[in-house]
mmCIF file of C-alpha atoms in Angstrom:
data_model
loop_
_atom_site.group_PDB
_atom_site.id
_atom_site.type_symbol
_atom_site.label_atom_id
_atom_site.label_comp_id
_atom_site.label_asym_id
_atom_site.label_seq_id
_atom_site.Cartn_x
_atom_site.Cartn_y
_atom_site.Cartn_z
ATOM 1 C CA UNK A 1 79.234 86.239 75.064
ATOM 2 C CA UNK A 2 82.193 87.946 76.737
ATOM 3 C CA UNK A 3 81.544 85.980 79.918
ATOM 4 C CA UNK A 4 81.370 82.718 77.954
ATOM 5 C CA UNK A 5 84.732 83.562 76.384
ATOM 6 C CA UNK A 6 86.292 84.180 79.802
ATOM 7 C CA UNK A 7 85.133 80.800 81.080
ATOM 8 C CA UNK A 8 86.012 78.814 77.956
ATOM 9 C CA UNK A 9 89.163 80.300 76.419
ATOM 10 C CA UNK A 10 92.615 79.676 77.844
ATOM 11 C CA UNK A 11 94.275 82.917 76.761
ATOM 12 C CA UNK A 12 97.440 83.534 74.751
ATOM 13 C CA UNK A 13 100.091 80.863 74.738
ATOM 14 C CA UNK A 14 102.592 83.420 76.033
ATOM 15 C CA UNK A 15 106.203 84.149 75.224
ATOM 16 C CA UNK A 16 108.213 81.131 74.138
ATOM 17 C CA UNK A 17 111.203 82.601 76.012
ATOM 18 C CA UNK A 18 109.667 81.466 79.293
ATOM 19 C CA UNK A 19 108.402 77.913 79.491
ATOM 20 C CA UNK A 20 106.488 76.639 82.470
ATOM 21 C CA UNK A 21 106.120 73.422 84.391
ATOM 22 C CA UNK A 22 102.733 72.377 85.723
ATOM 23 C CA UNK A 23 102.538 70.695 89.103
ATOM 24 C CA UNK A 24 99.499 69.262 90.871
ATOM 25 C CA UNK A 25 99.677 69.209 94.672
ATOM 26 C CA UNK A 26 97.239 67.964 97.296
ATOM 27 C CA UNK A 27 97.541 70.070 100.446
ATOM 28 C CA UNK A 28 96.015 69.085 103.803
ATOM 29 C CA UNK A 29 94.468 71.747 105.996
ATOM 30 C CA UNK A 30 95.628 71.575 109.611
ATOM 31 C CA UNK A 31 92.312 72.797 111.042
ATOM 32 C CA UNK A 32 90.086 69.881 109.984
ATOM 33 C CA UNK A 33 92.078 67.636 107.644
ATOM 34 C CA UNK A 34 90.387 68.869 104.473
ATOM 35 C CA UNK A 35 92.344 68.181 101.279
ATOM 36 C CA UNK A 36 92.693 70.945 98.679
ATOM 37 C CA UNK A 37 94.137 70.620 95.191
ATOM 38 C CA UNK A 38 96.706 73.270 94.229
ATOM 39 C CA UNK A 39 97.508 73.588 90.535
ATOM 40 C CA UNK A 40 100.915 75.211 90.024
ATOM 41 C CA UNK A 41 102.528 76.751 86.989
ATOM 42 C CA UNK A 42 106.236 77.357 87.584
ATOM 43 C CA UNK A 43 108.245 79.304 84.976
ATOM 44 C CA UNK A 44 111.540 77.803 83.909
ATOM 45 C CA UNK A 45 114.039 78.450 81.112
ATOM 46 C CA UNK A 46 117.667 77.896 80.287
ATOM 47 C CA UNK A 47 118.872 81.315 81.392
ATOM 48 C CA UNK A 48 117.246 81.254 84.828
ATOM 49 C CA UNK A 49 116.140 78.151 86.674
ATOM 50 C CA UNK A 50 115.882 79.401 90.257
ATOM 51 C CA UNK A 51 112.197 80.335 90.264
ATOM 52 C CA UNK A 52 111.418 77.425 92.601
ATOM 53 C CA UNK A 53 112.355 73.804 93.107
ATOM 54 C CA UNK A 54 109.901 71.031 92.259
ATOM 55 C CA UNK A 55 110.064 67.795 94.226
ATOM 56 C CA UNK A 56 107.435 65.402 92.914
ATOM 57 C CA UNK A 57 104.109 67.094 93.556
ATOM 58 C CA UNK A 58 105.507 69.813 95.845
ATOM 59 C CA UNK A 59 106.815 73.245 94.852
ATOM 60 C CA UNK A 60 109.421 74.453 97.337
ATOM 61 C CA UNK A 61 112.230 77.006 97.900
ATOM 62 C CA UNK A 62 110.356 79.704 96.003
ATOM 63 C CA UNK A 63 112.566 82.679 95.159
ATOM 64 C CA UNK A 64 110.164 84.692 92.969
ATOM 65 C CA UNK A 65 106.839 86.491 93.471
ATOM 66 C CA UNK A 66 103.833 84.183 93.810
ATOM 67 C CA UNK A 67 100.393 84.861 92.337
ATOM 68 C CA UNK A 68 97.803 82.861 94.288
ATOM 69 C CA UNK A 69 94.469 82.613 92.467
ATOM 70 C CA UNK A 70 91.046 81.738 93.881
ATOM 71 C CA UNK A 71 88.338 80.789 91.373
ATOM 72 C CA UNK A 72 84.647 81.600 91.342
ATOM 73 C CA UNK A 73 81.555 79.681 92.394
ATOM 74 C CA UNK A 74 81.083 76.252 90.774
ATOM 75 C CA UNK A 75 84.411 76.732 88.970
ATOM 76 C CA UNK A 76 87.921 75.337 89.371
ATOM 77 C CA UNK A 77 91.442 75.825 88.048
ATOM 78 C CA UNK A 78 90.585 74.353 84.630
ATOM 79 C CA UNK A 79 88.443 77.361 83.662
ATOM 80 C CA UNK A 80 89.722 79.684 80.970
ATOM 81 C CA UNK A 81 90.054 82.864 83.018
ATOM 82 C CA UNK A 82 92.232 81.030 85.571
ATOM 83 C CA UNK A 83 94.503 79.429 82.968
ATOM 84 C CA UNK A 84 94.796 82.739 81.147
ATOM 85 C CA UNK A 85 95.912 84.628 84.275
ATOM 86 C CA UNK A 86 98.351 81.864 85.193
ATOM 87 C CA UNK A 87 99.967 82.129 81.753
ATOM 88 C CA UNK A 88 100.192 85.893 82.107
ATOM 89 C CA UNK A 89 101.841 85.542 85.518
ATOM 90 C CA UNK A 90 104.445 83.017 84.369
ATOM 91 C CA UNK A 91 105.207 85.132 81.299
ATOM 92 C CA UNK A 92 106.261 87.874 83.758
ATOM 93 C CA UNK A 93 108.560 85.440 85.545
ATOM 94 C CA UNK A 94 106.318 84.806 88.553
ATOM 95 C CA UNK A 95 105.144 81.555 90.088
ATOM 96 C CA UNK A 96 101.381 80.992 89.669
ATOM 97 C CA UNK A 97 99.185 78.699 91.747
ATOM 98 C CA UNK A 98 95.413 78.241 91.865
ATOM 99 C CA UNK A 99 93.778 77.028 95.042
ATOM 100 C CA UNK A 100 90.843 74.790 94.164
ATOM 101 C CA UNK A 101 88.239 75.254 96.879
ATOM 102 C CA UNK A 102 87.386 72.132 98.869
ATOM 103 C CA UNK A 103 85.472 69.580 96.819
ATOM 104 C CA UNK A 104 86.246 71.350 93.520
ATOM 105 C CA UNK A 105 88.857 69.060 91.975
ATOM 106 C CA UNK A 106 88.382 69.387 88.213
ATOM 107 C CA UNK A 107 89.910 65.930 87.629
ATOM 108 C CA UNK A 108 87.537 64.326 90.111
ATOM 109 C CA UNK A 109 90.341 62.479 91.891
ATOM 110 C CA UNK A 110 90.357 64.317 95.244
ATOM 111 C CA UNK A 111 86.980 64.331 96.947
ATOM 112 C CA UNK A 112 86.009 66.503 99.874
ATOM 113 C CA UNK A 113 87.240 64.689 102.975
ATOM 114 C CA UNK A 114 85.029 66.600 105.413
ATOM 115 C CA UNK A 115 81.238 67.087 105.571
ATOM 116 C CA UNK A 116 81.764 70.822 104.978
ATOM 117 C CA UNK A 117 81.976 72.394 101.540
ATOM 118 C CA UNK A 118 83.333 75.780 100.541
ATOM 119 C CA UNK A 119 81.238 78.935 100.720
ATOM 120 C CA UNK A 120 81.456 82.696 100.159
ATOM 121 C CA UNK A 121 82.581 83.639 103.663
ATOM 122 C CA UNK A 122 84.931 80.932 104.978
ATOM 123 C CA UNK A 123 88.514 82.212 104.768
ATOM 124 C CA UNK A 124 90.127 79.400 106.758
ATOM 125 C CA UNK A 125 91.331 77.418 103.748
ATOM 126 C CA UNK A 126 92.943 80.455 102.126
ATOM 127 C CA UNK A 127 94.569 81.284 105.450
ATOM 128 C CA UNK A 128 95.892 77.739 105.758
ATOM 129 C CA UNK A 129 97.329 77.724 102.233
ATOM 130 C CA UNK A 130 99.106 81.070 102.765
ATOM 131 C CA UNK A 131 100.576 79.850 106.054
ATOM 132 C CA UNK A 132 102.057 76.814 104.302
ATOM 133 C CA UNK A 133 103.292 78.755 101.269
ATOM 134 C CA UNK A 134 104.982 81.313 103.529
ATOM 135 C CA UNK A 135 107.271 78.575 104.854
ATOM 136 C CA UNK A 136 108.413 77.767 101.306
ATOM 137 C CA UNK A 137 109.619 81.269 100.457
ATOM 138 C CA UNK A 138 113.389 81.646 100.416
ATOM 139 C CA UNK A 139 114.736 83.937 103.155
ATOM 140 C CA UNK A 140 117.978 85.798 103.736
ATOM 141 C CA UNK A 141 120.122 85.365 106.837
ATOM 142 C CA UNK A 142 118.419 88.381 108.436
ATOM 143 C CA UNK A 143 115.025 86.653 108.052
ATOM 144 C CA UNK A 144 113.834 88.966 105.257
ATOM 145 C CA UNK A 145 112.280 87.435 102.176
ATOM 146 C CA UNK A 146 113.961 86.726 98.852
ATOM 147 C CA UNK A 147 110.933 84.784 97.630
ATOM 148 C CA UNK A 148 107.540 86.384 97.329
ATOM 149 C CA UNK A 149 105.648 88.521 97.951
ATOM 150 C CA UNK A 150 102.417 86.551 97.614
ATOM 151 C CA UNK A 151 99.739 88.398 95.644
ATOM 152 C CA UNK A 152 96.141 87.211 95.914
ATOM 153 C CA UNK A 153 93.920 87.291 92.824
ATOM 154 C CA UNK A 154 90.273 86.322 93.269
ATOM 155 C CA UNK A 155 87.369 86.042 90.855
ATOM 156 C CA UNK A 156 83.672 86.463 91.737
ATOM 157 C CA UNK A 157 83.144 84.381 94.905
ATOM 158 C CA UNK A 158 86.932 84.007 95.135
ATOM 159 C CA UNK A 159 87.233 87.799 95.001
ATOM 160 C CA UNK A 160 84.909 88.060 97.978
ATOM 161 C CA UNK A 161 86.984 85.490 99.881
ATOM 162 C CA UNK A 162 90.336 87.238 99.347
ATOM 163 C CA UNK A 163 88.854 90.641 100.232
ATOM 164 C CA UNK A 164 87.344 89.274 103.438
ATOM 165 C CA UNK A 165 90.619 87.538 104.310
ATOM 166 C CA UNK A 166 92.708 90.677 103.763
ATOM 167 C CA UNK A 167 90.239 92.731 105.813
ATOM 168 C CA UNK A 168 90.080 90.239 108.689
ATOM 169 C CA UNK A 169 93.849 89.950 109.005
ATOM 170 C CA UNK A 170 94.519 93.665 108.479
ATOM 171 C CA UNK A 171 91.957 94.691 111.083
ATOM 172 C CA UNK A 172 93.804 92.730 113.765
ATOM 173 C CA UNK A 173 97.339 93.405 112.515
ATOM 174 C CA UNK A 174 97.929 89.725 111.759
ATOM 175 C CA UNK A 175 98.333 89.851 107.970
ATOM 176 C CA UNK A 176 101.505 87.899 107.071
ATOM 177 C CA UNK A 177 104.370 90.137 105.924
ATOM 178 C CA UNK A 178 104.746 87.985 102.817
ATOM 179 C CA UNK A 179 101.324 89.082 101.476
ATOM 180 C CA UNK A 180 102.025 92.063 99.242
ATOM 181 C CA UNK A 181 98.571 92.911 97.887
ATOM 182 C CA UNK A 182 95.783 91.580 95.744
ATOM 183 C CA UNK A 183 93.223 91.973 92.996
ATOM 184 C CA UNK A 184 89.503 91.188 93.238
ATOM 185 C CA UNK A 185 87.584 90.888 89.967
ATOM 186 C CA UNK A 186 83.808 90.689 89.809
ATOM 187 C CA UNK A 187 83.390 90.930 93.586
ATOM 188 C CA UNK A 188 79.764 91.499 94.675
ATOM 189 C CA UNK A 189 80.955 92.981 98.023
ATOM 190 C CA UNK A 190 77.445 92.405 99.409
ATOM 191 C CA UNK A 191 76.490 88.721 99.428
ATOM 192 C CA UNK A 192 72.766 88.081 99.194
ATOM 193 C CA UNK A 193 71.760 85.080 97.117
ATOM 194 C CA UNK A 194 68.095 85.988 97.510
ATOM 195 C CA UNK A 195 68.587 88.972 95.201
ATOM 196 C CA UNK A 196 69.996 86.955 92.253
ATOM 197 C CA UNK A 197 67.489 86.998 89.412
ATOM 198 C CA UNK A 198 66.180 84.266 87.110
ATOM 199 C CA UNK A 199 67.715 82.282 85.447
ATOM 200 C CA UNK A 200 71.025 82.723 87.302
ATOM 201 C CA UNK A 201 69.509 81.855 90.680
ATOM 202 C CA UNK A 202 68.529 78.446 89.296
ATOM 203 C CA UNK A 203 71.764 77.897 87.337
ATOM 204 C CA UNK A 204 73.947 78.640 90.373
ATOM 205 C CA UNK A 205 71.855 76.319 92.538
ATOM 206 C CA UNK A 206 72.282 73.537 89.978
ATOM 207 C CA UNK A 207 76.059 74.000 90.121
ATOM 208 C CA UNK A 208 76.154 73.746 93.915
ATOM 209 C CA UNK A 209 73.946 70.652 93.879
ATOM 210 C CA UNK A 210 76.263 69.088 91.316
ATOM 211 C CA UNK A 211 79.186 69.655 93.688
ATOM 212 C CA UNK A 212 77.210 68.110 96.555
ATOM 213 C CA UNK A 213 76.480 65.029 94.455
ATOM 214 C CA UNK A 214 80.137 64.688 93.457
ATOM 215 C CA UNK A 215 81.054 64.504 97.147
ATOM 216 C CA UNK A 216 77.953 62.659 98.339
ATOM 217 C CA UNK A 217 80.049 59.819 99.805
ATOM 218 C CA UNK A 218 81.489 61.898 102.624
ATOM 219 C CA UNK A 219 78.187 63.656 103.313
ATOM 220 C CA UNK A 220 76.401 60.309 103.596
ATOM 221 C CA UNK A 221 78.730 59.317 106.446
ATOM 222 C CA UNK A 222 77.354 62.133 108.614
ATOM 223 C CA UNK A 223 74.868 60.543 111.021
ATOM 224 C CA UNK A 224 73.310 63.706 112.445
ATOM 225 C CA UNK A 225 69.642 63.734 111.430
ATOM 226 C CA UNK A 226 69.503 67.515 111.340
ATOM 227 C CA UNK A 227 72.412 67.579 108.896
ATOM 228 C CA UNK A 228 70.812 64.952 106.665
ATOM 229 C CA UNK A 229 67.513 66.811 106.647
ATOM 230 C CA UNK A 230 69.270 70.079 105.756
ATOM 231 C CA UNK A 231 71.153 68.431 102.864
ATOM 232 C CA UNK A 232 67.968 66.848 101.502
ATOM 233 C CA UNK A 233 66.212 70.207 101.714
ATOM 234 C CA UNK A 234 69.153 71.872 99.984
ATOM 235 C CA UNK A 235 69.071 69.316 97.158
ATOM 236 C CA UNK A 236 65.347 69.960 96.718
ATOM 237 C CA UNK A 237 65.849 73.741 96.586
ATOM 238 C CA UNK A 238 65.057 75.454 93.317
ATOM 239 C CA UNK A 239 67.159 78.608 93.715
ATOM 240 C CA UNK A 240 70.553 79.406 95.240
ATOM 241 C CA UNK A 241 68.839 81.593 97.857
ATOM 242 C CA UNK A 242 66.646 78.702 99.008
ATOM 243 C CA UNK A 243 69.657 76.377 99.026
ATOM 244 C CA UNK A 244 71.738 78.730 101.180
ATOM 245 C CA UNK A 245 68.870 79.128 103.621
ATOM 246 C CA UNK A 246 68.418 75.350 103.924
ATOM 247 C CA UNK A 247 72.114 74.618 104.443
ATOM 248 C CA UNK A 248 72.860 77.640 106.687
ATOM 249 C CA UNK A 249 72.786 75.775 110.061
ATOM 250 C CA UNK A 250 75.613 73.514 108.850
ATOM 251 C CA UNK A 251 77.727 75.904 106.765
ATOM 252 C CA UNK A 252 81.398 76.182 107.700
ATOM 253 C CA UNK A 253 82.512 79.573 109.014
ATOM 254 C CA UNK A 254 85.384 81.081 111.004
ATOM 255 C CA UNK A 255 85.593 83.268 114.077
ATOM 256 C CA UNK A 256 85.995 86.981 113.365
ATOM 257 C CA UNK A 257 88.971 87.300 115.745
ATOM 258 C CA UNK A 258 92.421 85.655 115.708
ATOM 259 C CA UNK A 259 93.181 82.818 115.360
ATOM 260 C CA UNK A 260 89.991 82.784 113.247
ATOM 261 C CA UNK A 261 89.096 79.283 114.420
ATOM 262 C CA UNK A 262 86.555 77.319 112.343
ATOM 263 C CA UNK A 263 83.026 76.869 113.666
ATOM 264 C CA UNK A 264 79.758 75.584 112.293
ATOM 265 C CA UNK A 265 76.451 77.097 111.383
ATOM 266 C CA UNK A 266 74.273 80.179 110.950
ATOM 267 C CA UNK A 267 70.733 80.836 112.102
ATOM 268 C CA UNK A 268 69.525 81.230 108.523
ATOM 269 C CA UNK A 269 70.515 82.430 105.082
ATOM 270 C CA UNK A 270 70.349 86.108 106.045
ATOM 271 C CA UNK A 271 72.906 85.656 108.814
ATOM 272 C CA UNK A 272 75.173 83.692 106.450
ATOM 273 C CA UNK A 273 74.965 86.370 103.751
ATOM 274 C CA UNK A 274 75.678 89.162 106.226
ATOM 275 C CA UNK A 275 78.657 87.373 107.752
ATOM 276 C CA UNK A 276 80.103 86.567 104.287
ATOM 277 C CA UNK A 277 79.810 90.054 102.777
ATOM 278 C CA UNK A 278 83.293 91.471 102.191
ATOM 279 C CA UNK A 279 82.097 95.105 102.175
ATOM 280 C CA UNK A 280 82.240 94.880 105.974
ATOM 281 C CA UNK A 281 86.004 94.274 105.794
ATOM 282 C CA UNK A 282 87.293 96.122 102.726
ATOM 283 C CA UNK A 283 87.805 99.408 104.614
ATOM 284 C CA UNK A 284 90.378 97.686 106.836
ATOM 285 C CA UNK A 285 92.587 96.230 104.075
ATOM 286 C CA UNK A 286 96.158 97.372 104.760
ATOM 287 C CA UNK A 287 97.831 96.367 101.470
ATOM 288 C CA UNK A 288 97.154 97.583 97.911
ATOM 289 C CA UNK A 289 94.025 95.978 96.503
ATOM 290 C CA UNK A 290 92.737 96.367 92.950
ATOM 291 C CA UNK A 291 88.973 96.071 92.415
ATOM 292 C CA UNK A 292 87.745 95.520 88.846
ATOM 293 C CA UNK A 293 84.095 95.359 87.829
ATOM 294 C CA UNK A 294 82.025 95.862 84.669
ATOM 295 C CA UNK A 295 78.863 97.970 84.418
ATOM 296 C CA UNK A 296 77.168 95.217 82.415
ATOM 297 C CA UNK A 297 78.008 92.476 84.924
ATOM 298 C CA UNK A 298 74.620 90.815 85.252
ATOM 299 C CA UNK A 299 75.546 88.955 88.451
ATOM 300 C CA UNK A 300 77.295 91.388 90.774
ATOM 301 C CA UNK A 301 77.347 94.990 89.561
ATOM 302 C CA UNK A 302 74.115 95.978 91.300
ATOM 303 C CA UNK A 303 75.317 94.704 94.666
ATOM 304 C CA UNK A 304 78.827 96.081 94.110
ATOM 305 C CA UNK A 305 77.646 99.597 93.306
ATOM 306 C CA UNK A 306 75.525 99.757 96.467
ATOM 307 C CA UNK A 307 78.596 99.105 98.633
ATOM 308 C CA UNK A 308 81.191 100.967 96.551
ATOM 309 C CA UNK A 309 81.545 103.651 99.237
ATOM 310 C CA UNK A 310 83.239 101.129 101.530
ATOM 311 C CA UNK A 311 86.024 100.731 98.946
ATOM 312 C CA UNK A 312 86.420 104.473 98.453
ATOM 313 C CA UNK A 313 86.964 104.971 102.193
ATOM 314 C CA UNK A 314 90.242 103.056 101.982
ATOM 315 C CA UNK A 315 93.262 104.672 100.245
ATOM 316 C CA UNK A 316 94.737 101.195 99.710
ATOM 317 C CA UNK A 317 91.867 100.181 97.407
ATOM 318 C CA UNK A 318 91.936 101.088 93.718
ATOM 319 C CA UNK A 319 88.586 100.690 91.922
ATOM 320 C CA UNK A 320 88.362 100.214 88.153
ATOM 321 C CA UNK A 321 84.913 100.187 86.550
ATOM 322 C CA UNK A 322 84.714 99.207 82.872
ATOM 323 C CA UNK A 323 81.854 99.936 80.511
ATOM 324 C CA UNK A 324 81.619 96.346 79.267
ATOM 325 C CA UNK A 325 82.951 92.904 80.109
ATOM 326 C CA UNK A 326 79.992 91.102 81.631
ATOM 327 C CA UNK A 327 80.941 88.733 84.438
ATOM 328 C CA UNK A 328 84.737 88.296 84.217
ATOM 329 C CA UNK A 329 84.621 88.655 80.424
ATOM 330 C CA UNK A 330 87.309 91.179 79.501
ATOM 331 C CA UNK A 331 88.513 89.236 76.460
ATOM 332 C CA UNK A 332 90.460 90.994 73.706
ATOM 333 C CA UNK A 333 90.541 90.277 69.978
ATOM 334 C CA UNK A 334 93.413 87.979 69.035
ATOM 335 C CA UNK A 335 96.328 89.532 67.125
ATOM 336 C CA UNK A 336 96.433 88.818 63.364
ATOM 337 C CA UNK A 337 98.401 85.739 62.323
ATOM 338 C CA UNK A 338 100.080 85.008 58.994
ATOM 339 C CA UNK A 339 101.018 81.800 57.225
ATOM 340 C CA UNK A 340 104.444 81.016 55.721
ATOM 341 C CA UNK A 341 103.520 82.980 52.600
ATOM 342 C CA UNK A 342 102.661 86.097 54.584
ATOM 343 C CA UNK A 343 98.914 85.711 54.066
ATOM 344 C CA UNK A 344 96.744 86.619 57.034
ATOM 345 C CA UNK A 345 95.011 83.652 58.667
ATOM 346 C CA UNK A 346 91.382 84.263 59.727
ATOM 347 C CA UNK A 347 90.962 83.669 63.446
ATOM 348 C CA UNK A 348 87.645 83.954 65.253
ATOM 349 C CA UNK A 349 87.299 84.510 68.971
ATOM 350 C CA UNK A 350 86.600 80.804 69.438
ATOM 351 C CA UNK A 351 90.097 79.949 68.235
ATOM 352 C CA UNK A 352 91.321 80.069 71.847
ATOM 353 C CA UNK A 353 94.102 82.555 71.172
ATOM 354 C CA UNK A 354 92.501 85.579 72.750
ATOM 355 C CA UNK A 355 93.979 87.313 75.755
ATOM 356 C CA UNK A 356 92.273 89.143 78.567
ATOM 357 C CA UNK A 357 92.556 92.846 79.287
ATOM 358 C CA UNK A 358 92.063 92.104 82.986
ATOM 359 C CA UNK A 359 95.066 89.747 83.020
ATOM 360 C CA UNK A 360 97.321 92.523 81.772
ATOM 361 C CA UNK A 361 95.737 95.075 84.134
ATOM 362 C CA UNK A 362 96.281 92.824 87.168
ATOM 363 C CA UNK A 363 99.830 91.944 86.086
ATOM 364 C CA UNK A 364 100.684 95.611 85.537
ATOM 365 C CA UNK A 365 99.288 96.434 88.989
ATOM 366 C CA UNK A 366 101.462 93.751 90.583
ATOM 367 C CA UNK A 367 104.458 94.916 88.538
ATOM 368 C CA UNK A 368 103.982 98.456 89.846
ATOM 369 C CA UNK A 369 103.846 97.196 93.443
ATOM 370 C CA UNK A 370 107.020 95.184 92.920
ATOM 371 C CA UNK A 371 108.804 98.213 91.452
ATOM 372 C CA UNK A 372 107.775 100.377 94.413
ATOM 373 C CA UNK A 373 108.902 97.650 96.788
ATOM 374 C CA UNK A 374 112.307 97.438 95.099
ATOM 375 C CA UNK A 375 112.772 101.217 95.232
ATOM 376 C CA UNK A 376 111.776 101.394 98.881
ATOM 377 C CA UNK A 377 114.085 98.521 99.805
ATOM 378 C CA UNK A 378 116.976 100.427 98.233
ATOM 379 C CA UNK A 379 116.211 103.719 99.993
ATOM 380 C CA UNK A 380 114.920 102.351 103.316
ATOM 381 C CA UNK A 381 117.157 99.483 104.329
ATOM 382 C CA UNK A 382 115.357 97.300 106.853
ATOM 383 C CA UNK A 383 112.169 99.412 106.831
ATOM 384 C CA UNK A 384 108.890 98.077 105.447
ATOM 385 C CA UNK A 385 107.992 99.319 101.929
ATOM 386 C CA UNK A 386 106.002 102.564 101.949
ATOM 387 C CA UNK A 387 103.635 101.338 99.284
ATOM 388 C CA UNK A 388 100.498 103.188 100.390
ATOM 389 C CA UNK A 389 102.125 106.605 100.207
ATOM 390 C CA UNK A 390 103.520 105.906 96.755
ATOM 391 C CA UNK A 391 100.352 104.748 94.961
#
């Protein structure tokens, strides 16, 4: 039930002192022309209006921290846990944006423009979005940032993607300076769809096949017979493990070295799962990263616990394990409300007014990093923040 609440409920409405403006942007990826939908929530109020400038469907000249969210498998920015975190971020005075993975437009207006869908291991789209957002951050005359930092927050499959991205870039010393840290919630660390049990293996496969059908127009334009056969086999697959194995030769991936160029295909599902597993990269992450998981998470806790040692090897990674919460379901009871006569109004958890403990935990983590950054900037003029030593 907690997981259902996380997916369905939108979270608290937030403080009326800070209103927000929603912006929908379609961003084109330079690598292959794929179009991604970015859903923005930009705080604005009468006392302070310089969070960012909005020009039509583009958010520019960003002068505040940015929280970039990546949703989970078969999800998008309309899901409750995303909306809830975005509200929490804007209530703190930050700019929030959710990157909808390719082909996952919740309004159904922007279809996948390439014959390649998203997957658990391809970090190219996230890399492309960060590169474009970096150019929109306001800078001082000495080329240091006023806007930002950018904090990455990923959920489930999105958590795996941001962890892999941070590890890839950190390993080679190419992580953009504007990226200040991240939070990964419900990350399996070890990707292996063949280990997912009934009925979730079937449910997840149904979600992927639904996404394929929604973008069938672009896939039908692909004339390669091997590709067509693989897609037909994937659509006939019963479980997510069988589907991954069928589609593996045509799954989008990126090189493991800079500039992390996109390439196509794996030998089979096992090679895809191994390449996508973020436990291979988490030890290299060079910025603070919060990992949150629940012991009763029926989808990922088993895989996560087997690879937990890779997180503990890295002093930049903070691991939080909760006793309950299911998969992303850290909902809290809503506060009591009263009518005009002072009588308490009954409010069940389905009322939509509940908040999430994880939202507050992630926001507090980011707040702590910002405070450390401010202190270090005051005491070490021109030097990079000594965040690791202060955690």
